[in-house]
Amino acid sequence: MKKPEISRPTLGRIPLYLKYLRSLPPNTESISATAIAAGLGLGDVQVRKDLGILCGSGKPKTGYVRLELIESLESYLECKNGGAVIVGGGQLGKALLDYRGFETFGISVLAAFDKRTAKAESSAKGKPILPVETLPSFCENYEVNLGIIAVPAESAQEACNLLYDSGIRAMWCFAPCQLYKPADAVIQYENLALSLAHLKMQVNQL
Amino acid sequence: MKKPEISRPTLGRIPLYLKYLRSLPPNTESISATAIAAGLGLGDVQVRKDLGILCGSGKPKTGYVRLELIESLESYLECKNGGAVIVGGGQLGKALLDYRGFETFGISVLAAFDKRTAKAESSAKGKPILPVETLPSFCENYEVNLGIIAVPAESAQEACNLLYDSGIRAMWCFAPCQLYKPADAVIQYENLALSLAHLKMQVNQL
DNA sequence: TAGATTGTTAATCGATTAACAATC
DNA sequence: TAGATTGTTAATCGATTAACAATC
């Protein structure tokens, strides 16, 4: 069950397709790319290309089998295994810990870890916030392959090292900084300030 | 003092250039694009192109005048005027309210507004969290041109309408939903779940 | 057959990178 | 002059869109 490589925009459209396909009347057997495109405000060629990669071919005149599409798309998102942990139990860390949206892509955020936490606590939605010392053993007991760095820039390198030493090779960093990392680690930076600045620039141009 | 149109990646590099230029010894008069590129790990042609748009020409053999570069870059980021407000005083709203990174791009986040807030409160870093009813009058008293939507998807449309009616035309939405908006409003969606899913996909391919 | 729908190939667009001519 | 550095023009790359031939 090898997953094809897809682009980030295509990945982002998977939940839209699923939502639309599930919203159709249950007796809908087939659906055309044209109809899906119209329903979601996308281009029909784009839909056809996405579905071609993710679900295989459709049939001229009839389109695609709805249930097959749903199954293919779901199986693409299905978490092989492994969840995410957060380093940093401040406001951002807690907000991410309780954010529901990750489930849309089949990702579980298991727990947050904080320096200032002496014994296990619970977030507003009941997820664990644990002492940072317990991170390595947590990663041994649970399958974890994503690390989220939600600490101030001063502590980000420390967090990165800790995650790496706990066996995590993929990290998502909210701190505005440049981390030093071993070659086999992947770090994706989330630049919230840039996103807001870009929006501001767009409207200032008007 | 009209600002040239620049791409989002270029905008993102401005703070890097500024940080590097300010870090040079104070007696540094001139600096070449090649040196800046080496210092930041970028391509030299890219640096030259960015500086050409933002700061004007350099001189062959000598490069660019450091202080002129700093001034041009700073003036580009300088907030004409107007700040941002947040709708939603939950964990995400508070995290964004206290996030320092926006200052890097010259943007001030002034206050958050929440339904559940009965009278004025303060965030951990002393910024105001106010009753949502007071948003329109706040926007009359202060210059505000950016709205940040940090409420659950169910309330996002309401938040969008409120911001629009308060005169705000640019919004940054964290809720996973599609908002209906007047033609003259710009909405930029921040899809955190997609960012994490994209990272997961990259490492799953390995 | 005719027509709706498919998949593919070529064109477009924005950003980066490479090649190169211009200049102090 | 020679060489470092510039700015520009062309090539590349990834994603979207347009045009079109194939098929049930």
Tab-separated table of C-alpha atoms in Angstrom, chain A:
chain	number	residue	atom	x	y	z
A	1	MET	CA	0.000	0.000	0.000
A	2	LYS	CA	2.494	2.569	-1.138
A	3	LYS	CA	1.299	6.139	-1.122
A	4	PRO	CA	1.975	8.219	-4.205
A	5	GLU	CA	3.870	11.469	-3.813
A	6	ILE	CA	1.573	14.431	-3.982
A	7	SER	CA	2.060	18.167	-3.767
A	8	ARG	CA	1.106	20.218	-0.756
A	9	PRO	CA	-1.854	21.875	-2.514
A	10	THR	CA	-3.179	18.453	-3.515
A	11	LEU	CA	-2.858	17.227	0.064
A	12	GLY	CA	-4.846	20.231	1.215
A	13	ARG	CA	-7.673	19.404	-1.160
A	14	ILE	CA	-8.139	15.832	0.101
A	15	PRO	CA	-10.281	16.856	3.095
A	16	LEU	CA	-12.405	19.039	0.813
A	17	TYR	CA	-13.049	16.138	-1.535
A	18	LEU	CA	-13.919	13.861	1.367
A	19	LYS	CA	-16.307	16.370	2.867
A	20	TYR	CA	-18.060	16.899	-0.435
A	21	LEU	CA	-18.290	13.191	-1.298
A	22	ARG	CA	-19.705	12.340	2.124
A	23	SER	CA	-22.271	15.108	1.834
A	24	LEU	CA	-23.840	13.587	-1.298
A	25	PRO	CA	-27.102	11.629	-1.034
A	26	PRO	CA	-26.251	8.056	0.054
A	27	ASN	CA	-27.687	6.527	-3.104
A	28	THR	CA	-25.204	8.440	-5.275
A	29	GLU	CA	-23.239	5.728	-7.067
A	30	SER	CA	-21.056	7.774	-9.366
A	31	ILE	CA	-19.845	11.325	-9.570
A	32	SER	CA	-17.948	13.243	-12.229
A	33	ALA	CA	-14.887	15.371	-11.668
A	34	THR	CA	-16.825	18.199	-13.268
A	35	ALA	CA	-19.523	17.984	-10.615
A	36	ILE	CA	-17.010	17.844	-7.760
A	37	ALA	CA	-15.177	20.832	-9.190
A	38	ALA	CA	-18.398	22.821	-9.437
A	39	GLY	CA	-19.370	21.899	-5.886
A	40	LEU	CA	-16.040	23.038	-4.466
A	41	GLY	CA	-15.288	25.949	-6.761
A	42	LEU	CA	-12.210	24.292	-8.258
A	43	GLY	CA	-11.080	23.624	-11.813
A	44	ASP	CA	-12.296	20.338	-13.283
A	45	VAL	CA	-8.912	19.428	-14.709
A	46	GLN	CA	-7.351	19.909	-11.329
A	47	VAL	CA	-9.876	17.593	-9.682
A	48	ARG	CA	-9.314	14.986	-12.378
A	49	LYS	CA	-5.577	15.167	-11.908
A	50	ASP	CA	-5.798	14.871	-8.128
A	51	LEU	CA	-8.188	11.923	-8.305
A	52	GLY	CA	-6.079	10.288	-10.986
A	53	ILE	CA	-3.051	10.268	-8.699
A	54	LEU	CA	-4.885	9.369	-5.507
A	55	CYS	CA	-7.673	7.050	-6.631
A	56	GLY	CA	-6.941	5.800	-10.133
A	57	SER	CA	-8.974	6.136	-13.287
A	58	GLY	CA	-12.593	6.979	-13.771
A	59	LYS	CA	-14.823	5.969	-16.620
A	60	PRO	CA	-15.749	8.282	-19.457
A	61	LYS	CA	-19.398	9.281	-19.402
A	62	THR	CA	-20.032	8.042	-15.821
A	63	GLY	CA	-17.144	9.440	-13.788
A	64	TYR	CA	-15.846	7.883	-10.575
A	65	VAL	CA	-17.430	5.475	-8.099
A	66	ARG	CA	-18.194	7.546	-5.032
A	67	LEU	CA	-17.437	4.906	-2.405
A	68	GLU	CA	-14.163	3.972	-4.061
A	69	LEU	CA	-13.107	7.597	-4.025
A	70	ILE	CA	-13.938	7.941	-0.356
A	71	GLU	CA	-12.035	4.799	0.496
A	72	SER	CA	-8.945	5.791	-1.476
A	73	LEU	CA	-8.847	9.277	-0.009
A	74	GLU	CA	-9.375	8.019	3.532
A	75	SER	CA	-6.682	5.404	3.148
A	76	TYR	CA	-4.284	8.053	1.924
A	77	LEU	CA	-4.749	10.113	5.062
A	78	GLU	CA	-4.849	7.156	7.378
A	79	CYS	CA	-2.068	7.422	9.825
A	80	LYS	CA	0.320	4.585	9.228
A	81	ASN	CA	1.187	4.934	12.860
A	82	GLY	CA	2.865	7.391	15.117
A	83	GLY	CA	1.661	10.642	16.570
A	84	ALA	CA	3.011	14.047	17.457
A	85	VAL	CA	4.293	15.587	20.669
A	86	ILE	CA	4.694	19.238	21.580
A	87	VAL	CA	7.631	20.781	23.389
A	88	GLY	CA	6.343	23.850	25.208
A	89	GLY	CA	3.304	24.069	27.441
A	90	GLY	CA	2.712	27.805	27.172
A	91	GLN	CA	-0.289	29.367	25.498
A	92	LEU	CA	0.768	28.311	22.030
A	93	GLY	CA	1.599	24.783	23.123
A	94	LYS	CA	-1.744	24.391	24.854
A	95	ALA	CA	-3.620	25.877	21.923
A	96	LEU	CA	-2.001	23.373	19.565
A	97	LEU	CA	-2.537	20.503	21.996
A	98	ASP	CA	-6.277	21.113	22.089
A	99	TYR	CA	-6.664	22.073	18.427
A	100	ARG	CA	-9.041	19.623	16.766
A	101	GLY	CA	-8.115	20.307	13.166
A	102	PHE	CA	-5.196	17.872	12.976
A	103	GLU	CA	-7.633	14.966	13.065
A	104	THR	CA	-8.856	16.060	9.648
A	105	PHE	CA	-5.553	14.749	8.329
A	106	GLY	CA	-5.445	11.705	10.549
A	107	ILE	CA	-2.799	13.060	12.911
A	108	SER	CA	-2.938	12.635	16.691
A	109	VAL	CA	-1.234	15.092	18.964
A	110	LEU	CA	-0.518	13.005	22.032
A	111	ALA	CA	0.905	15.297	24.692
A	112	ALA	CA	2.787	18.492	25.482
A	113	PHE	CA	5.974	18.713	27.525
A	114	ASP	CA	7.158	21.695	29.537
A	115	LYS	CA	10.166	22.631	31.608
A	116	ARG	CA	8.044	24.322	34.222
A	117	THR	CA	5.732	21.365	34.703
A	118	ALA	CA	6.696	19.384	37.787
A	119	LYS	CA	4.023	16.703	37.685
A	120	ALA	CA	1.499	15.557	35.091
A	121	GLU	CA	-1.267	18.035	34.325
A	122	SER	CA	-4.209	18.108	31.969
A	123	SER	CA	-5.142	20.587	29.279
A	124	ALA	CA	-8.618	22.086	29.024
A	125	LYS	CA	-9.608	19.212	26.755
A	126	GLY	CA	-8.012	16.580	28.923
A	127	LYS	CA	-4.752	15.957	27.101
A	128	PRO	CA	-1.600	15.426	29.161
A	129	ILE	CA	0.971	18.128	29.870
A	130	LEU	CA	4.055	16.440	31.267
A	131	PRO	CA	7.480	17.337	32.671
A	132	VAL	CA	9.966	17.694	29.857
A	133	GLU	CA	12.261	15.122	31.482
A	134	THR	CA	9.700	12.445	30.698
A	135	LEU	CA	9.780	13.084	26.933
A	136	PRO	CA	12.396	10.458	26.028
A	137	SER	CA	10.644	7.668	27.901
A	138	PHE	CA	7.281	8.771	26.502
A	139	CYS	CA	8.677	8.398	22.983
A	140	GLU	CA	9.853	4.905	23.828
A	141	ASN	CA	6.437	3.851	25.068
A	142	TYR	CA	4.339	5.448	22.360
A	143	GLU	CA	5.086	5.627	18.677
A	144	VAL	CA	5.960	9.255	18.011
A	145	ASN	CA	7.397	10.598	14.782
A	146	LEU	CA	6.525	14.288	14.763
A	147	GLY	CA	7.779	16.948	17.137
A	148	ILE	CA	6.265	20.413	17.502
A	149	ILE	CA	8.518	23.126	18.880
A	150	ALA	CA	6.407	25.734	20.662
A	151	VAL	CA	8.944	27.342	22.954
A	152	PRO	CA	10.615	30.774	22.776
A	153	ALA	CA	13.462	31.144	20.296
A	154	GLU	CA	16.042	30.962	23.122
A	155	SER	CA	14.971	27.420	23.998
A	156	ALA	CA	14.242	26.154	20.514
A	157	GLN	CA	17.631	24.596	19.892
A	158	GLU	CA	17.437	22.747	23.186
A	159	ALA	CA	13.985	21.471	22.267
A	160	CYS	CA	15.230	20.389	18.862
A	161	ASN	CA	18.122	18.450	20.363
A	162	LEU	CA	15.863	16.775	22.878
A	163	LEU	CA	13.422	15.684	20.197
A	164	TYR	CA	16.230	14.368	18.037
A	165	ASP	CA	17.730	12.430	20.915
A	166	SER	CA	14.312	10.937	21.551
A	167	GLY	CA	14.316	9.542	18.035
A	168	ILE	CA	12.144	12.126	16.294
A	169	ARG	CA	13.323	13.163	12.835
A	170	ALA	CA	10.563	15.532	11.724
A	171	MET	CA	9.964	18.808	13.522
A	172	TRP	CA	7.615	21.722	13.108
A	173	CYS	CA	9.056	24.878	14.620
A	174	PHE	CA	7.103	28.000	15.574
A	175	ALA	CA	10.073	29.890	16.970
A	176	PRO	CA	11.604	32.486	14.638
A	177	CYS	CA	15.120	31.105	14.476
A	178	GLN	CA	17.473	28.932	12.505
A	179	LEU	CA	18.150	25.579	14.114
A	180	TYR	CA	21.247	23.466	13.721
A	181	LYS	CA	20.290	19.909	12.994
A	182	PRO	CA	21.732	16.594	11.881
A	183	ALA	CA	21.375	15.876	8.195
A	184	ASP	CA	18.687	13.242	8.668
A	185	ALA	CA	16.312	15.575	10.512
A	186	VAL	CA	13.672	17.618	8.681
A	187	ILE	CA	12.580	20.923	10.161
A	188	GLN	CA	9.644	22.864	8.819
A	189	TYR	CA	9.315	26.409	10.076
A	190	GLU	CA	5.945	28.026	10.618
A	191	ASN	CA	6.322	31.762	10.170
A	192	LEU	CA	3.114	33.253	11.541
A	193	ALA	CA	4.468	36.779	11.453
A	194	LEU	CA	5.251	36.451	7.745
A	195	SER	CA	1.721	35.280	7.013
A	196	LEU	CA	0.204	38.294	8.718
A	197	ALA	CA	2.708	40.658	7.137
A	198	HIS	CA	1.915	39.232	3.708
A	199	LEU	CA	-1.777	39.908	4.252
A	200	LYS	CA	-1.055	43.442	5.350
A	201	MET	CA	1.100	44.035	2.302
A	202	GLN	CA	-1.616	42.784	-0.016
A	203	VAL	CA	-4.162	45.247	1.304
A	204	ASN	CA	-1.701	48.115	1.504
A	205	GLN	CA	-1.159	47.733	-2.240
A	206	LEU	CA	-4.825	48.393	-2.986
